PDB file of C-alpha atoms in Angstrom:
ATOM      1  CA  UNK A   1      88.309 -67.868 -80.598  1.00 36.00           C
ATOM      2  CA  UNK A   2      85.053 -68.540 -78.393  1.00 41.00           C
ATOM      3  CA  UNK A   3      84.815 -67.478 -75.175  1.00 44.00           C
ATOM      4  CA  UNK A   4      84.208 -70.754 -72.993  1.00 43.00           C
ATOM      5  CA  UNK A   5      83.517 -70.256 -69.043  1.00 45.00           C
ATOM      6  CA  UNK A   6      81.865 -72.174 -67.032  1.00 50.00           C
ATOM      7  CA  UNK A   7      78.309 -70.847 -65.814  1.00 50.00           C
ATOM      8  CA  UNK A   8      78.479 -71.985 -62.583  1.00 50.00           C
ATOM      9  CA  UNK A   9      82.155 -70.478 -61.827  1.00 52.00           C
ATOM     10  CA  UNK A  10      80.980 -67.269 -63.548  1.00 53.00           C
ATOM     11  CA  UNK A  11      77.937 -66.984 -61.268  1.00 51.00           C
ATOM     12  CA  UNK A  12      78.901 -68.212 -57.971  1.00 49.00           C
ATOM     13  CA  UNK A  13      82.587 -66.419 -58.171  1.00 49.00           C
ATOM     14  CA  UNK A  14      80.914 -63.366 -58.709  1.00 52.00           C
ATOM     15  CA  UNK A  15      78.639 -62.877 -55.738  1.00 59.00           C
ATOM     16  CA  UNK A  16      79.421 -66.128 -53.510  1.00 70.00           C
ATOM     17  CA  UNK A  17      82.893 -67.164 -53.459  1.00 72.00           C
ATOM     18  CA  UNK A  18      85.677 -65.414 -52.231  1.00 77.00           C
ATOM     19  CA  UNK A  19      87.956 -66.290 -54.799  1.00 79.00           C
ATOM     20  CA  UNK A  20      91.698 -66.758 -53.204  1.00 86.00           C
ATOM     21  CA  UNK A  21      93.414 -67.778 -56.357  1.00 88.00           C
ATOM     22  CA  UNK A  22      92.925 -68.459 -60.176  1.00 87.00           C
ATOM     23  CA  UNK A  23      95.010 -70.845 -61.922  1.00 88.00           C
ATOM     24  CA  UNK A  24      95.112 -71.193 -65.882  1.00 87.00           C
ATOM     25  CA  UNK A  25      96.480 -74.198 -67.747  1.00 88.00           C
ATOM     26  CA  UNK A  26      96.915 -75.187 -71.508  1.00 86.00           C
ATOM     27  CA  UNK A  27      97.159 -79.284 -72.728  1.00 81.00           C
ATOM     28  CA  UNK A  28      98.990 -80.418 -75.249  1.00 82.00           C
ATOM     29  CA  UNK A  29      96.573 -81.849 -77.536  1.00 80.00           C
ATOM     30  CA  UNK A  30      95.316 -79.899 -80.608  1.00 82.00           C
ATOM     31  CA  UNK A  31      91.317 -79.643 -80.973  1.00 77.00           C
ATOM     32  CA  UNK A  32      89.748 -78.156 -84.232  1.00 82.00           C
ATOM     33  CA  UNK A  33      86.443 -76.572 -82.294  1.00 81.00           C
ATOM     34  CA  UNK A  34      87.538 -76.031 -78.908  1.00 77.00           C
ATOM     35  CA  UNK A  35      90.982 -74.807 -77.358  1.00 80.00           C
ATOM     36  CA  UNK A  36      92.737 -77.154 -74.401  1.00 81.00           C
ATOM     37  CA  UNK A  37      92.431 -74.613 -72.197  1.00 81.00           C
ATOM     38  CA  UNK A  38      91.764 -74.672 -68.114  1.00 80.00           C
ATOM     39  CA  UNK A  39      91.043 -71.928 -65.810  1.00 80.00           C
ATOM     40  CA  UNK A  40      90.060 -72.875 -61.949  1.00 81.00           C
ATOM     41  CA  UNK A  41      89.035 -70.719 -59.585  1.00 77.00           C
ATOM     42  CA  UNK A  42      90.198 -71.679 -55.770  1.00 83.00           C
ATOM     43  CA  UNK A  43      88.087 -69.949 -53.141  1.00 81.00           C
ATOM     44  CA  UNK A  44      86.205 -70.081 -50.254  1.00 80.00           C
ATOM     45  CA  UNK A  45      82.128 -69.688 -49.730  1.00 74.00           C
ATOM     46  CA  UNK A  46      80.730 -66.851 -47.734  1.00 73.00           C
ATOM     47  CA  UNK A  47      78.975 -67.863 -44.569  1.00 72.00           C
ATOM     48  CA  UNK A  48      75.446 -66.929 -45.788  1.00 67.00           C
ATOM     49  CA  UNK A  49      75.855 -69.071 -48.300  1.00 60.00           C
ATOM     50  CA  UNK A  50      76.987 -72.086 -46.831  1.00 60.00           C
ATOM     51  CA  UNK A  51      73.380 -72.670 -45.045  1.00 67.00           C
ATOM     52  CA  UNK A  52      69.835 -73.062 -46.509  1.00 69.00           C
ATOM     53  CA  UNK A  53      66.277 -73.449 -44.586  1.00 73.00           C
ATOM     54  CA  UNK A  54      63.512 -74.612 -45.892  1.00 80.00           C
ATOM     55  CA  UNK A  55      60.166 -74.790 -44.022  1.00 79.00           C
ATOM     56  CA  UNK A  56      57.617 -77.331 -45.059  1.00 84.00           C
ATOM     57  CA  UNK A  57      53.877 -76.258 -44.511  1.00 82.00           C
ATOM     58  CA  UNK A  58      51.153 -78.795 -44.903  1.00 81.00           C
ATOM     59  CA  UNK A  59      47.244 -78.466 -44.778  1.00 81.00           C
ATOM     60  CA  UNK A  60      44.059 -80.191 -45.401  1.00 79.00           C
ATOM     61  CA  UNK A  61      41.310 -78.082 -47.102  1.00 79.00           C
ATOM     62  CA  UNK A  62      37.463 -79.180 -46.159  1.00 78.00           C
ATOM     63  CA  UNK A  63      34.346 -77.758 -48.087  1.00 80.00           C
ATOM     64  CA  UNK A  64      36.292 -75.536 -50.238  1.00 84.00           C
ATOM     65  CA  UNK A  65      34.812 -74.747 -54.115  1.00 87.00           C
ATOM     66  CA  UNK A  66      38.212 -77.191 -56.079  1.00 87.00           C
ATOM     67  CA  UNK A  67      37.515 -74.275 -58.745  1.00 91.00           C
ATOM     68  CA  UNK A  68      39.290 -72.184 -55.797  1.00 90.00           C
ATOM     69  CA  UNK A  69      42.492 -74.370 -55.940  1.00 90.00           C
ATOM     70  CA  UNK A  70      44.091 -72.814 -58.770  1.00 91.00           C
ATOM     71  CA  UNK A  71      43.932 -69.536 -57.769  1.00 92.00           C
ATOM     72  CA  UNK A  72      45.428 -70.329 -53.888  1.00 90.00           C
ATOM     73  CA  UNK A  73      48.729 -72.308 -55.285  1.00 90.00           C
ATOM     74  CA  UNK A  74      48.737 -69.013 -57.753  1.00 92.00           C
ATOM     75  CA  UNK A  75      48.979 -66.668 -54.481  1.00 91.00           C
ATOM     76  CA  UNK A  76      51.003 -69.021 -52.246  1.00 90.00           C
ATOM     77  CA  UNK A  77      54.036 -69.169 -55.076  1.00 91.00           C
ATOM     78  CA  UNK A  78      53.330 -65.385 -55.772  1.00 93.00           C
ATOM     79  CA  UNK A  79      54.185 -65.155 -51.689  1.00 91.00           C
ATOM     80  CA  UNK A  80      57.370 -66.799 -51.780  1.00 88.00           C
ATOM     81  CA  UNK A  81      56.808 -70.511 -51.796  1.00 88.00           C
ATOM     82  CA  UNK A  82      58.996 -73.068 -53.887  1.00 87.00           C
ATOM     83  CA  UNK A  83      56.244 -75.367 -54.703  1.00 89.00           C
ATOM     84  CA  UNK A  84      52.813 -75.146 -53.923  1.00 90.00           C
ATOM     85  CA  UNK A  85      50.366 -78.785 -55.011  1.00 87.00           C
ATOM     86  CA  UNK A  86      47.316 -80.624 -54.390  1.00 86.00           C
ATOM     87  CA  UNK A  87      46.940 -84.103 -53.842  1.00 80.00           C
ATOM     88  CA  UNK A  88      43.106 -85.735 -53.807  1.00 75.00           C
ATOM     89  CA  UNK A  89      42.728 -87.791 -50.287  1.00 66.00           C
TER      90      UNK A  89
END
């Protein structure tokens, strides 16, 4: 029999919930590939996790070689940003 859990529940009860409780059920109906099976996890998030911040930085270049562009997005996502684009004004 395959082993079926759920990515997210694997991850986040791992290292972000604190799981209270886990409850395991079986259903009644008879499948060929899969078995009826349910397992949920009951928990509560840590506080870190609850929260995100995101800071939004935006610029204008002047007189700047475009052959330059590719190489600043390339440091600014190296540095930590999420996304990192240029759009022609």
């Amino acid at each position: 029999m395959r082993n079926y859990q759920s990515a997210f529940a694997r991850t986040l009860a791992a290292e972000k919930i604190q799981v209270s409780a886990i409850g395991y059920g079986a259903g009644g109906r008879e499948m060929e590939q899969l078995p009826n099976l349910l397992r949920v996890f009951i928990g509560t998030l840590e506080p870190e996790y609850l929260t995100d911040e995101i800071v939004s930085v935006e610029t204008n270049i002047d007189n700047m070689n475009p052959e330059i562009y590719p190489y600043v997005i390339e440091q600014l996502l190296a540095a930590g940003a999420l996304d990192a684009y240029l759009f022609p004004s």
